Structure formats: structure tokens, C-alpha cells
Short mmCIF file of C-alpha atoms in Angstrom, two decimals:
data_model
loop_
_atom_site.label_atom_id
_atom_site.label_comp_id
_atom_site.label_asym_id
_atom_site.label_seq_id
_atom_site.Cartn_x
_atom_site.Cartn_y
_atom_site.Cartn_z
CA UNK A 1 0.09 0.00 0.01
CA UNK A 2 1.45 3.36 -0.98
CA UNK A 3 2.01 6.07 1.58
CA UNK A 4 -0.86 8.27 0.22
CA UNK A 5 -3.32 5.31 0.44
CA UNK A 6 -2.23 4.47 4.06
CA UNK A 7 -2.44 8.22 4.99
CA UNK A 8 -5.92 8.58 3.40
CA UNK A 9 -7.04 5.41 5.11
CA UNK A 10 -5.84 6.52 8.52
CA UNK A 11 -7.40 10.01 7.96
CA UNK A 12 -10.72 8.38 6.82
CA UNK A 13 -10.85 6.12 9.80
CA UNK A 14 -10.03 8.92 12.31
CA UNK A 15 -12.87 11.09 10.66
CA UNK A 16 -15.38 8.33 10.57
CA UNK A 17 -14.48 7.12 14.05
CA UNK A 18 -15.03 10.46 15.85
CA UNK A 19 -18.08 10.90 17.98
CA UNK A 20 -19.28 14.23 16.81
CA UNK A 21 -18.77 17.08 14.38
CA UNK A 22 -16.56 19.00 16.68
CA UNK A 23 -14.08 16.04 16.77
CA UNK A 24 -13.71 15.73 13.08
CA UNK A 25 -11.69 18.91 12.47
CA UNK A 26 -8.41 18.21 14.28
CA UNK A 27 -7.42 15.11 12.19
CA UNK A 28 -8.26 17.12 9.05
CA UNK A 29 -6.17 20.00 10.23
CA UNK A 30 -3.16 17.79 10.90
CA UNK A 31 -3.62 16.19 7.43
CA UNK A 32 -3.69 19.57 5.77
CA UNK A 33 -0.46 20.67 7.52
CA UNK A 34 1.40 17.72 6.10
CA UNK A 35 0.75 18.78 2.42
CA UNK A 36 3.92 18.52 0.41
CA UNK A 37 3.20 20.44 -2.88
CA UNK A 38 0.12 22.54 -2.81
CA UNK A 39 -3.12 23.32 -1.08
CA UNK A 40 -6.23 24.85 -2.75
CA UNK A 41 -8.43 26.19 0.01
CA UNK A 42 -11.87 27.60 -0.96
CA UNK A 43 -13.28 29.17 2.19
CA UNK A 44 -16.16 31.53 1.90
CA UNK A 45 -15.36 33.47 5.12
CA UNK A 46 -12.07 32.01 6.45
CA UNK A 47 -13.99 31.58 9.78
CA UNK A 48 -11.89 28.93 11.46
CA UNK A 49 -8.85 29.91 13.36
CA UNK A 50 -7.59 26.22 13.27
CA UNK A 51 -7.93 26.19 9.55
CA UNK A 52 -6.08 29.49 9.26
CA UNK A 53 -3.16 28.14 11.38
CA UNK A 54 -3.05 24.93 9.44
CA UNK A 55 -2.69 26.83 6.06
CA UNK A 56 0.05 29.08 7.62
CA UNK A 57 1.85 26.05 8.97
CA UNK A 58 1.76 24.26 5.66
CA UNK A 59 2.91 27.44 3.88
CA UNK A 60 5.74 27.83 6.40
CA UNK A 61 7.00 24.50 5.21
CA UNK A 62 7.10 25.72 1.64
CA UNK A 63 3.72 24.33 0.41
CA UNK A 64 2.06 26.65 -1.97
CA UNK A 65 -1.30 27.72 -0.60
CA UNK A 66 -3.97 29.13 -2.87
CA UNK A 67 -6.74 30.67 -0.72
CA UNK A 68 -9.88 31.62 -2.50
CA UNK A 69 -12.60 33.50 -0.44
CA UNK A 70 -15.57 35.58 -1.19
CA UNK A 71 -14.82 39.23 -1.90
CA UNK A 72 -17.79 40.49 0.10
CA UNK A 73 -16.53 38.98 3.27
CA UNK A 74 -13.16 40.86 3.36
CA UNK A 75 -14.67 43.35 5.81
CA UNK A 76 -16.53 40.78 7.78
CA UNK A 77 -13.97 39.69 10.15
CA UNK A 78 -12.68 36.11 10.30
CA UNK A 79 -9.06 35.00 9.79
CA UNK A 80 -8.41 36.16 6.25
CA UNK A 81 -5.71 38.67 7.13
CA UNK A 82 -4.09 36.01 9.50
CA UNK A 83 -3.73 33.63 6.59
CA UNK A 84 -3.05 36.10 3.73
CA UNK A 85 -0.24 37.79 5.68
CA UNK A 86 1.54 34.64 6.46
CA UNK A 87 4.50 33.23 4.48
CA UNK A 88 5.11 34.31 0.92
CA UNK A 89 3.89 30.95 -0.46
CA UNK A 90 0.36 31.95 0.32
CA UNK A 91 -1.66 33.56 -2.44
CA UNK A 92 -5.07 35.07 -1.82
CA UNK A 93 -7.69 35.34 -4.42
CA UNK A 94 -11.08 37.17 -4.08
CA UNK A 95 -14.03 35.59 -5.71
CA UNK A 96 -16.81 38.02 -6.77
CA UNK A 97 -19.67 35.39 -6.46
CA UNK A 98 -20.93 33.27 -3.58
CA UNK A 99 -19.13 30.09 -2.60
CA UNK A 100 -21.81 27.49 -1.59
CA UNK A 101 -19.56 25.07 0.36
CA UNK A 102 -15.94 25.23 1.72
CA UNK A 103 -13.43 22.69 0.35
CA UNK A 104 -9.83 22.01 0.30
CA UNK A 105 -7.69 19.88 -2.13
CA UNK A 106 -4.36 18.70 -0.84
CA UNK A 107 -1.56 17.79 -3.25
CA UNK A 108 -4.03 17.35 -6.07
CA UNK A 109 -4.72 13.85 -4.60
CA UNK A 110 -7.54 14.13 -2.09
CA UNK A 111 -9.81 16.75 -0.59
CA UNK A 112 -12.22 17.62 2.23
CA UNK A 113 -15.54 19.47 1.83
CA UNK A 114 -18.02 20.69 4.35
CA UNK A 115 -18.93 23.56 6.67
CA UNK A 116 -16.46 22.43 9.41
CA UNK A 117 -13.54 23.73 7.23
CA UNK A 118 -14.84 27.38 7.56
CA UNK A 119 -16.36 27.56 10.95
CA UNK A 120 -14.86 27.42 14.34
CA UNK A 121 -17.95 25.46 15.57
CA UNK A 122 -17.11 22.60 13.30
CA UNK A 123 -19.40 20.56 11.18
CA UNK A 124 -19.50 17.43 9.05
CA UNK A 125 -16.70 16.80 6.59
CA UNK A 126 -16.54 14.58 3.63
CA UNK A 127 -13.33 13.16 2.19
CA UNK A 128 -13.14 12.85 -1.57
CA UNK A 129 -10.52 11.23 -3.73
CA UNK A 130 -12.40 10.57 -7.03
CA UNK A 131 -10.64 11.90 -10.14
CA UNK A 132 -13.71 13.56 -11.60
CA UNK A 133 -14.40 15.70 -8.59
CA UNK A 134 -10.75 16.72 -8.18
CA UNK A 135 -10.70 17.65 -11.84
CA UNK A 136 -13.86 19.78 -11.73
CA UNK A 137 -12.71 21.64 -8.65
CA UNK A 138 -9.15 22.21 -9.98
CA UNK A 139 -10.69 23.61 -13.18
CA UNK A 140 -12.83 26.03 -11.27
CA UNK A 141 -9.97 27.07 -9.15
CA UNK A 142 -7.74 27.69 -12.24
CA UNK A 143 -10.48 29.94 -13.71
CA UNK A 144 -10.78 31.94 -10.46
CA UNK A 145 -7.02 32.25 -10.00
CA UNK A 146 -6.25 33.24 -13.64
CA UNK A 147 -6.54 36.91 -12.87
CA UNK A 148 -3.81 36.73 -10.30
CA UNK A 149 -3.68 37.08 -6.43
CA UNK A 150 -4.61 40.23 -4.61
CA UNK A 151 -1.53 42.04 -3.36
CA UNK A 152 -1.30 42.04 0.45
CA UNK A 153 -1.42 45.99 0.70
CA UNK A 154 -4.56 45.97 -1.55
CA UNK A 155 -6.20 43.47 0.76
CA UNK A 156 -5.53 45.69 3.69
CA UNK A 157 -6.93 48.69 1.85
CA UNK A 158 -10.10 46.71 1.10
CA UNK A 159 -10.49 45.51 4.60
CA UNK A 160 -10.02 48.92 6.31
CA UNK A 161 -11.42 51.38 3.76
CA UNK A 162 -14.84 53.09 4.37
#
């Protein structure tokens, strides 16, 4: 069994074996911090401190982090500035539309989806590994990121302007 399969199996068992929604996030966070190549994180509000720290931790190890969040939530609080002003391997993109569900793809091989990724209160998470879903989400992310990331000073201006 390859490392990735063993890793995904352990992650799946830990997620499925947890008693409640609040217990599902810590194993996911740990798995995200172990990304080697890249993370695509689509978080409508960047509302989870644990997720923000996981993304910064992964970026601190050299992993490229592509954070996509809703443009309208820039002024709404959350942990957007915490993440976007982390290591230089973090790129922040503002999406003009509404994001219906948070999701994260790790190293292009597997992903997580569910409200628990974007809320401190947690929530149900689903692991996905099927190629069609990964391809569809990657295609969407490429389209959103095509225009380029928002510069950090510009993000601060948006956040604190009247």
C-alpha cells in the first residue's frame, strides 16, 4: 500500500470514528499541515482559526497555498488577514460570487468538503478522492485564479477602507 493510500485510510478512519462534528476537524487540520506540494483552500469566510493556522503552518514548510474566499467577506472579520499575511507561499484570491460550500484539495490527490472547514464551531466533513471531482474543482480554481492574487497591501486597503 502506498504512503498516500495509507495516509488517506488513517485519515478516513479517524474522521469516521469520531463521535461528533467537533471532533472531526483536528485530524483534518493535521492532514492539511502535512501537504507537500500545494493546497487549494476555498473558504467563503475564512472563519476557522484552526484552519487559518493549518494553512500558515503548511505554507511555512514551503507548500504553496492558494486561498480563495468571497470578496464580500473581506470586511466581515474572520481570519483572512491572519492567513493572507503569512509566509510568501500563500496567495489570496477574491471571488466575486458566492461560494456554496468550503472545500480543500491537498496535493491534487484528495480533498475535504463541508462547513466544518470554515467555521470554528465545526461541522460534518466529507473526504473525496475521485478523479472527476478533483478535476472539476481544480478547473474551477484555475479559472478563479487566472486573474492573479490580490496584493497584500490592496487586501488591507479593502479591509479597512470606508
